[in-house]
Amino acid sequence: MRRYRVGVIEGDGIGPEVVGAALKLLQAVDRDFELVRISAGYGYFKKSGKPVEDGAIDTIKSLGAAIKGPLTTLPGPGTYRSINVMLRQELGLYANVRPFRSFRGVSLKDLNFTIVRENTEGLYRSVEGRFRDVALSTRVITRSGCKKVIEFSFRYALVEGFRKVTAVHKANILKVSDGLFREVFFETSKKYPRIEASDVFVDAAAYYMIKEPERFEVLVTPNLYGDILSDLAAGLVGSLGLCGSAQIGDGVAVFEPVHGSAPDIAGRGVANPVGAVTALTLMLKYLGTMHSDDYLVSRAVEIGEAVREVVEEGRALTPDLGGSSSTNDVVEAILKLLQPEG
Ligand code: ATP
């Protein structure tokens, strides 16, 4: 039986609960997975004085894939730099891919689009300074950074059967930085004549996402816009707890739920595990595609379908969806639909 080695970062808050739930579903995948645990986060920082264990970047690079839970970053100066941002930049995870698909009876709107967020540049470079009462942030947008994520978006659209890619920007105000993003977008689009290329201002994108989400298929955005629009999209889907993401680099990828550490519900066993399970399915699909293992891709699809049935049929709903099921009830309901092995 084929063996896979993947990294696991449980993370903070509800991280261990939802990542643990996702990993339980590996029981239903007929492959040998070796899980390499990597410590990181605020909890680890309190014990060790370090936000992430030594050598973590090299470990993840050598494994090529990892699943991770949310990591807490404290706001304000004087604390450690965001570990999420550090991992993305050090590992070169340039595309943060977030599929948003509605669940019948749960979602506020009918939607099926993917946000591809540039993941290593923009305001998240955290080039900041303060002089007395004036604070400055420098937004870094490079041609090569734009090119990578925009090329990825068009290829993603082709592979996933989408017909349109929309660039989100504010190039009427941020004429230089967003202007470069827009320029690279339309240049790149010429290589993909089968895909329709359009653009929209970020404020209008927020509006249309609520009014007419069907107009979007793949959206490609600079870093901050994608972060904000993702939470908006998750709200439309019905809960942050329902959405997962793939962060893709060259030869390395990290998969995680879209939500944060949710300290308000941590440790109570009621976190919605679907976002983390979706991250798991994205990882299985990625590994299956990388290693030409069709079984892994088909199992990812089956788990995704089982999740959909559990949510849409209301077989087990956590409190964020108005139910009273536990994290574990949701996992059991998914497992029940998956057995016996398909
Ligand atoms: P962070 O700073 O780590 O992003 P946050 O509090 O800003 O944390 P989230 O942790 O994503 O953002 O939480 C926002 C809200 O969504 C909270 O009320 C939280 O309880 C809820 N939430 C997030 N994830 C889940 C989940 N998996 N299941 C249920 N509720 C969730």
Short mmCIF file of C-alpha atoms and ligand atoms in Angstrom, two decimals:
data_model
loop_
_atom_site.label_atom_id
_atom_site.label_comp_id
_atom_site.label_asym_id
_atom_site.label_seq_id
_atom_site.Cartn_x
_atom_site.Cartn_y
_atom_site.Cartn_z
CA MET A 1 0.00 0.00 0.00
CA ARG A 2 1.29 3.44 -0.89
CA ARG A 3 2.68 5.49 1.99
CA TYR A 4 2.29 9.24 2.40
CA ARG A 5 4.11 11.46 4.90
CA VAL A 6 2.31 14.67 5.77
CA GLY A 7 2.87 17.39 8.36
CA VAL A 8 0.27 18.19 11.01
CA ILE A 9 0.10 21.50 12.88
CA GLU A 10 -2.86 21.34 15.25
CA GLY A 11 -2.77 25.03 16.10
CA ASP A 12 -4.56 27.05 18.76
CA GLY A 13 -8.10 27.37 20.08
CA ILE A 14 -10.40 24.97 18.24
CA GLY A 15 -7.46 23.88 16.03
CA PRO A 16 -6.74 20.57 17.81
CA GLU A 17 -10.46 19.71 17.82
CA VAL A 18 -11.11 20.34 14.13
CA VAL A 19 -7.77 19.02 12.85
CA GLY A 20 -8.25 15.94 15.06
CA ALA A 21 -11.71 15.50 13.55
CA ALA A 22 -10.35 15.74 10.01
CA LEU A 23 -7.61 13.23 10.76
CA LYS A 24 -10.19 10.73 12.05
CA LEU A 25 -11.53 10.63 8.52
CA LEU A 26 -8.21 9.30 7.30
CA GLN A 27 -9.42 5.97 8.73
CA ALA A 28 -11.71 5.86 5.73
CA VAL A 29 -8.83 6.33 3.29
CA ASP A 30 -7.14 3.11 2.31
CA ARG A 31 -3.58 4.43 2.31
CA ASP A 32 -0.80 4.43 4.87
CA PHE A 33 -0.39 7.97 6.24
CA GLU A 34 2.55 8.87 8.43
CA LEU A 35 1.67 12.03 10.35
CA VAL A 36 4.60 14.23 11.30
CA ARG A 37 3.56 16.52 14.17
CA ILE A 38 4.94 20.05 14.12
CA SER A 39 4.46 22.38 17.10
CA ALA A 40 3.50 26.01 16.54
CA GLY A 41 1.17 28.66 17.86
CA TYR A 42 0.41 30.70 20.92
CA GLY A 43 0.01 27.64 23.13
CA TYR A 44 3.45 26.39 22.06
CA PHE A 45 4.90 29.89 22.53
CA LYS A 46 3.69 30.00 26.14
CA LYS A 47 5.48 26.70 26.85
CA SER A 48 8.65 27.16 24.85
CA GLY A 49 9.13 30.88 24.25
CA LYS A 50 9.12 30.17 20.49
CA PRO A 51 6.12 30.63 18.17
CA VAL A 52 7.15 27.68 16.03
CA GLU A 53 9.50 24.75 16.61
CA ASP A 54 13.01 24.91 15.19
CA GLY A 55 13.38 23.48 11.71
CA ALA A 56 9.63 23.58 10.98
CA ILE A 57 10.06 25.23 7.58
CA ASP A 58 12.57 22.61 6.41
CA THR A 59 10.37 19.81 7.75
CA ILE A 60 7.31 21.05 5.85
CA LYS A 61 9.37 21.62 2.70
CA SER A 62 10.74 18.09 2.82
CA LEU A 63 7.28 16.58 3.43
CA GLY A 64 5.71 18.66 0.66
CA ALA A 65 2.28 18.81 2.29
CA ALA A 66 0.82 19.64 5.69
CA ILE A 67 -2.57 20.17 7.27
CA LYS A 68 -2.81 22.88 9.86
CA GLY A 69 -5.26 24.43 12.26
CA PRO A 70 -5.55 28.14 13.01
CA LEU A 71 -2.69 29.84 14.82
CA THR A 72 -3.33 32.75 17.16
CA THR A 73 -1.45 35.98 16.63
CA LEU A 74 -1.81 38.67 19.25
CA PRO A 75 -2.60 42.14 17.93
CA GLY A 76 -0.37 45.17 18.33
CA PRO A 77 3.36 45.76 18.40
CA GLY A 78 5.77 43.97 20.75
CA THR A 79 4.46 40.46 20.09
CA TYR A 80 5.73 37.82 17.67
CA ARG A 81 5.05 38.16 13.98
CA SER A 82 2.04 36.23 12.63
CA ILE A 83 3.10 32.58 12.23
CA ASN A 84 0.56 32.14 9.43
CA VAL A 85 2.12 34.98 7.48
CA MET A 86 5.64 33.73 8.27
CA LEU A 87 4.83 30.20 7.04
CA ARG A 88 3.27 31.54 3.84
CA GLN A 89 6.24 33.76 3.08
CA GLU A 90 9.00 31.32 4.08
CA LEU A 91 7.39 28.42 2.23
CA GLY A 92 6.48 30.58 -0.78
CA LEU A 93 2.79 29.60 -0.58
CA TYR A 94 1.80 32.18 -3.17
CA ALA A 95 -1.79 31.09 -3.87
CA ASN A 96 -4.41 30.76 -1.14
CA VAL A 97 -7.23 28.85 -2.82
CA ARG A 98 -10.63 29.03 -1.14
CA PRO A 99 -13.55 27.29 -2.82
CA PHE A 100 -16.96 28.54 -1.68
CA ARG A 101 -19.93 26.40 -2.57
CA SER A 102 -23.36 26.78 -1.05
CA PHE A 103 -25.11 24.07 0.96
CA ARG A 104 -28.80 23.64 0.18
CA GLY A 105 -30.99 24.79 3.07
CA VAL A 106 -28.05 26.28 4.96
CA SER A 107 -26.44 28.97 2.81
CA LEU A 108 -27.81 32.49 2.44
CA LYS A 109 -27.19 32.50 -1.32
CA ASP A 110 -26.60 30.08 -4.17
CA LEU A 111 -22.93 30.26 -5.00
CA ASN A 112 -20.07 28.31 -6.48
CA PHE A 113 -16.89 30.33 -6.81
CA THR A 114 -13.29 30.18 -5.71
CA ILE A 115 -11.25 33.03 -4.29
CA VAL A 116 -7.56 32.78 -5.14
CA ARG A 117 -5.83 35.17 -2.80
CA GLU A 118 -2.25 36.31 -3.32
CA ASN A 119 -0.68 35.02 -0.15
CA THR A 120 2.85 36.38 0.29
CA GLU A 121 2.84 40.09 -0.58
CA GLY A 122 0.71 43.20 -0.26
CA LEU A 123 0.14 44.75 3.14
CA TYR A 124 0.95 41.42 4.79
CA ARG A 125 4.65 42.00 4.16
CA SER A 126 4.23 44.03 7.36
CA VAL A 127 6.67 46.73 6.30
CA GLU A 128 5.53 49.23 8.90
CA GLY A 129 6.94 52.16 10.73
CA ARG A 130 5.80 54.81 13.12
CA PHE A 131 7.03 58.31 13.70
CA ARG A 132 5.27 59.80 16.72
CA ASP A 133 1.62 59.95 15.70
CA VAL A 134 2.11 58.94 12.12
CA ALA A 135 2.09 55.23 11.23
CA LEU A 136 2.94 53.94 7.78
CA SER A 137 2.47 50.59 6.05
CA THR A 138 4.14 49.80 2.76
CA ARG A 139 2.25 47.61 0.34
CA VAL A 140 4.53 45.38 -1.69
CA ILE A 141 3.23 44.21 -5.07
CA THR A 142 5.71 42.68 -7.51
CA ARG A 143 5.33 41.62 -11.12
CA SER A 144 6.63 38.12 -10.33
CA GLY A 145 4.29 37.78 -7.33
CA CYS A 146 1.28 38.86 -9.42
CA LYS A 147 2.29 36.60 -12.28
CA LYS A 148 2.51 33.48 -10.12
CA VAL A 149 -0.90 33.84 -8.53
CA ILE A 150 -2.63 35.05 -11.69
CA GLU A 151 -1.17 32.24 -13.84
CA PHE A 152 -2.29 29.83 -11.13
CA SER A 153 -5.85 31.22 -11.25
CA PHE A 154 -6.20 30.72 -14.98
CA ARG A 155 -4.79 27.19 -14.83
CA TYR A 156 -7.07 26.44 -11.88
CA ALA A 157 -10.09 27.70 -13.87
CA LEU A 158 -9.19 25.39 -16.76
CA VAL A 159 -8.64 22.32 -14.58
CA GLU A 160 -11.75 22.88 -12.45
CA GLY A 161 -14.04 23.65 -15.40
CA PHE A 162 -14.66 27.34 -14.67
CA ARG A 163 -15.06 29.70 -17.63
CA LYS A 164 -14.25 33.05 -16.08
CA VAL A 165 -11.55 34.67 -13.95
CA THR A 166 -12.19 38.06 -12.34
CA ALA A 167 -9.40 40.23 -10.98
CA VAL A 168 -10.31 42.20 -7.85
CA HIS A 169 -8.47 45.48 -7.30
CA LYS A 170 -8.81 49.18 -6.60
CA ALA A 171 -6.59 50.47 -9.39
CA ASN A 172 -8.55 53.72 -9.67
CA ILE A 173 -7.17 54.75 -6.25
CA LEU A 174 -4.07 52.59 -5.79
CA LYS A 175 -2.97 53.34 -9.32
CA VAL A 176 0.58 52.08 -8.99
CA SER A 177 0.32 48.94 -6.85
CA ASP A 178 -3.11 47.68 -7.91
CA GLY A 179 -2.34 49.11 -11.33
CA LEU A 180 0.51 46.59 -11.63
CA PHE A 181 -1.74 43.75 -10.47
CA ARG A 182 -4.34 44.70 -13.09
CA GLU A 183 -1.72 45.09 -15.82
CA VAL A 184 -0.25 41.63 -15.17
CA PHE A 185 -3.75 40.16 -15.05
CA PHE A 186 -4.75 41.33 -18.51
CA GLU A 187 -1.32 40.48 -19.94
CA THR A 188 -1.57 36.95 -18.56
CA SER A 189 -5.17 36.53 -19.69
CA LYS A 190 -4.03 36.62 -23.34
CA LYS A 191 -2.45 33.19 -22.86
CA TYR A 192 -5.85 31.76 -21.89
CA PRO A 193 -8.29 32.70 -24.67
CA ARG A 194 -10.80 30.05 -23.58
CA ILE A 195 -11.25 31.75 -20.21
CA GLU A 196 -13.13 35.04 -19.95
CA ALA A 197 -11.09 37.68 -18.11
CA SER A 198 -12.81 40.53 -16.30
CA ASP A 199 -12.05 42.88 -13.43
CA VAL A 200 -13.99 44.53 -10.64
CA PHE A 201 -13.20 47.06 -7.91
CA VAL A 202 -12.94 45.46 -4.49
CA ASP A 203 -15.83 47.46 -3.01
CA ALA A 204 -18.07 46.48 -5.92
CA ALA A 205 -16.91 42.88 -5.52
CA ALA A 206 -18.22 42.90 -1.93
CA TYR A 207 -21.53 44.28 -3.17
CA TYR A 208 -21.96 41.82 -6.04
CA MET A 209 -20.89 38.92 -3.87
CA ILE A 210 -24.06 39.48 -1.87
CA LYS A 211 -26.39 40.72 -4.62
CA GLU A 212 -25.36 38.50 -7.53
CA PRO A 213 -22.80 35.92 -6.43
CA GLU A 214 -23.53 33.89 -9.57
CA ARG A 215 -21.53 36.42 -11.59
CA PHE A 216 -18.30 35.07 -10.03
CA GLU A 217 -16.42 31.87 -10.87
CA VAL A 218 -12.74 32.35 -10.00
CA LEU A 219 -11.67 35.59 -8.32
CA VAL A 220 -8.00 36.49 -8.04
CA THR A 221 -7.10 39.14 -5.50
CA PRO A 222 -4.20 40.88 -3.79
CA ASN A 223 -3.62 39.65 -0.26
CA LEU A 224 -5.81 41.80 2.01
CA TYR A 225 -8.82 41.95 -0.32
CA GLY A 226 -8.91 38.16 -0.54
CA ASP A 227 -8.72 37.84 3.21
CA ILE A 228 -11.71 40.11 3.76
CA LEU A 229 -13.81 38.82 0.86
CA SER A 230 -13.23 35.25 2.06
CA ASP A 231 -14.94 35.92 5.37
CA LEU A 232 -17.80 37.59 3.51
CA ALA A 233 -18.11 34.55 1.26
CA ALA A 234 -17.96 32.22 4.27
CA GLY A 235 -20.85 34.16 5.81
CA LEU A 236 -22.87 33.59 2.64
CA VAL A 237 -22.03 29.88 2.71
CA GLY A 238 -23.51 29.81 6.20
CA SER A 239 -20.56 29.62 8.60
CA LEU A 240 -16.83 30.19 8.72
CA GLY A 241 -16.75 26.64 10.02
CA LEU A 242 -17.83 25.26 6.63
CA CYS A 243 -14.94 26.51 4.49
CA GLY A 244 -11.47 25.11 3.78
CA SER A 245 -8.46 26.29 1.86
CA ALA A 246 -5.32 25.13 0.06
CA GLN A 247 -2.19 27.25 0.17
CA ILE A 248 -0.08 26.34 -2.81
CA GLY A 249 3.61 26.94 -3.45
CA ASP A 250 6.19 25.33 -5.71
CA GLY A 251 6.37 21.70 -4.56
CA VAL A 252 4.85 22.44 -1.17
CA ALA A 253 1.30 23.08 0.03
CA VAL A 254 -0.42 23.67 3.36
CA PHE A 255 -4.12 22.97 3.87
CA GLU A 256 -6.25 24.65 6.53
CA PRO A 257 -9.77 25.69 7.46
CA VAL A 258 -10.55 29.31 6.60
CA HIS A 259 -11.61 30.20 10.13
CA GLY A 260 -9.49 31.46 13.01
CA SER A 261 -8.88 29.94 16.43
CA ALA A 262 -12.40 30.81 17.71
CA PRO A 263 -11.39 31.15 21.37
CA ASP A 264 -15.04 31.77 22.30
CA ILE A 265 -15.95 28.12 21.64
CA ALA A 266 -12.59 26.37 22.10
CA GLY A 267 -12.43 23.24 24.24
CA ARG A 268 -16.19 22.64 24.22
CA GLY A 269 -16.30 20.02 21.49
CA VAL A 270 -18.80 22.00 19.42
CA ALA A 271 -16.60 23.50 16.70
CA ASN A 272 -17.75 22.77 13.19
CA PRO A 273 -15.16 20.42 11.68
CA VAL A 274 -16.36 20.78 8.07
CA GLY A 275 -13.79 23.49 7.17
CA ALA A 276 -10.95 21.30 8.39
CA VAL A 277 -12.44 18.24 6.67
CA THR A 278 -12.68 20.26 3.46
CA ALA A 279 -9.00 21.18 3.90
CA LEU A 280 -8.29 17.46 4.23
CA THR A 281 -10.14 16.68 0.99
CA LEU A 282 -8.16 19.41 -0.78
CA MET A 283 -4.96 17.80 0.53
CA LEU A 284 -6.01 14.33 -0.63
CA LYS A 285 -6.86 15.69 -4.06
CA TYR A 286 -3.51 17.51 -4.23
CA LEU A 287 -1.53 14.42 -3.19
CA GLY A 288 -3.52 12.19 -5.51
CA THR A 289 -2.90 14.53 -8.45
CA MET A 290 0.82 14.93 -7.60
CA HIS A 291 1.39 11.19 -7.30
CA SER A 292 -1.06 10.03 -9.99
CA ASP A 293 -3.05 8.21 -7.32
CA ASP A 294 -6.60 8.28 -8.71
CA TYR A 295 -7.95 6.47 -5.67
CA LEU A 296 -6.95 9.38 -3.43
CA VAL A 297 -8.68 11.88 -5.71
CA SER A 298 -11.87 9.82 -5.83
CA ARG A 299 -11.86 9.30 -2.06
CA ALA A 300 -11.53 13.08 -1.63
CA VAL A 301 -14.61 13.53 -3.80
CA GLU A 302 -16.53 10.90 -1.82
CA ILE A 303 -15.68 12.53 1.51
CA GLY A 304 -16.77 15.90 0.06
CA GLU A 305 -20.09 14.36 -1.03
CA ALA A 306 -20.61 12.77 2.38
CA VAL A 307 -19.98 16.12 4.07
CA ARG A 308 -22.51 17.74 1.76
CA GLU A 309 -25.14 15.12 2.58
CA VAL A 310 -24.54 15.44 6.34
CA VAL A 311 -24.94 19.23 6.21
CA GLU A 312 -27.77 19.47 3.66
CA GLU A 313 -29.82 16.66 5.20
CA GLY A 314 -29.15 18.07 8.67
CA ARG A 315 -27.81 14.70 9.90
CA ALA A 316 -25.44 16.39 12.33
CA LEU A 317 -25.26 20.16 12.67
CA THR A 318 -23.04 22.04 15.11
CA PRO A 319 -24.40 25.15 16.93
CA ASP A 320 -23.00 27.61 14.35
CA LEU A 321 -25.53 26.06 11.94
CA GLY A 322 -28.34 26.10 14.47
CA GLY A 323 -27.91 22.47 15.55
CA SER A 324 -26.85 20.83 18.77
CA SER A 325 -24.42 18.19 17.48
CA SER A 326 -20.84 17.94 18.64
CA THR A 327 -17.72 18.02 16.49
CA ASN A 328 -17.48 14.27 16.93
CA ASP A 329 -21.13 13.67 15.94
CA VAL A 330 -20.39 15.32 12.60
CA VAL A 331 -17.33 13.11 12.03
CA GLU A 332 -19.31 9.97 12.92
CA ALA A 333 -22.12 10.99 10.55
CA ILE A 334 -19.60 11.46 7.72
CA LEU A 335 -17.85 8.15 8.48
CA LYS A 336 -21.18 6.34 8.49
CA LEU A 337 -21.86 7.46 4.93
CA LEU A 338 -18.38 6.43 3.81
CA GLN A 339 -18.46 2.86 5.03
CA PRO A 340 -17.97 0.29 3.70
CA GLU A 341 -14.98 1.37 1.61
CA GLY A 342 -16.07 2.61 -1.80
P1 ATP B 1 -8.49 34.75 14.60
O1 ATP B 1 -7.87 36.00 15.09
O2 ATP B 1 -7.77 33.50 15.06
O3 ATP B 1 -8.81 34.77 13.14
P2 ATP B 1 -11.26 35.49 15.13
O4 ATP B 1 -12.01 35.41 16.42
O5 ATP B 1 -10.99 36.78 14.48
O6 ATP B 1 -9.89 34.63 15.34
P3 ATP B 1 -12.54 33.26 14.06
O7 ATP B 1 -11.77 32.47 15.06
O8 ATP B 1 -12.50 32.77 12.68
O9 ATP B 1 -12.05 34.70 14.02
O10 ATP B 1 -14.02 33.34 14.60
C1 ATP B 1 -15.03 34.25 14.15
C2 ATP B 1 -16.38 33.73 14.65
O11 ATP B 1 -16.72 32.55 13.93
C3 ATP B 1 -16.37 33.33 16.14
O12 ATP B 1 -17.58 33.67 16.73
C4 ATP B 1 -16.20 31.84 16.10
O13 ATP B 1 -16.76 31.16 17.20
C5 ATP B 1 -16.91 31.44 14.81
N1 ATP B 1 -16.27 30.26 14.23
C6 ATP B 1 -15.08 30.23 13.58
N2 ATP B 1 -14.78 28.97 13.24
C7 ATP B 1 -15.78 28.19 13.65
C8 ATP B 1 -16.04 26.79 13.58
N3 ATP B 1 -15.20 25.92 13.01
N4 ATP B 1 -17.18 26.32 14.14
C9 ATP B 1 -18.05 27.16 14.71
N5 ATP B 1 -17.87 28.49 14.80
C10 ATP B 1 -16.75 29.01 14.28
#
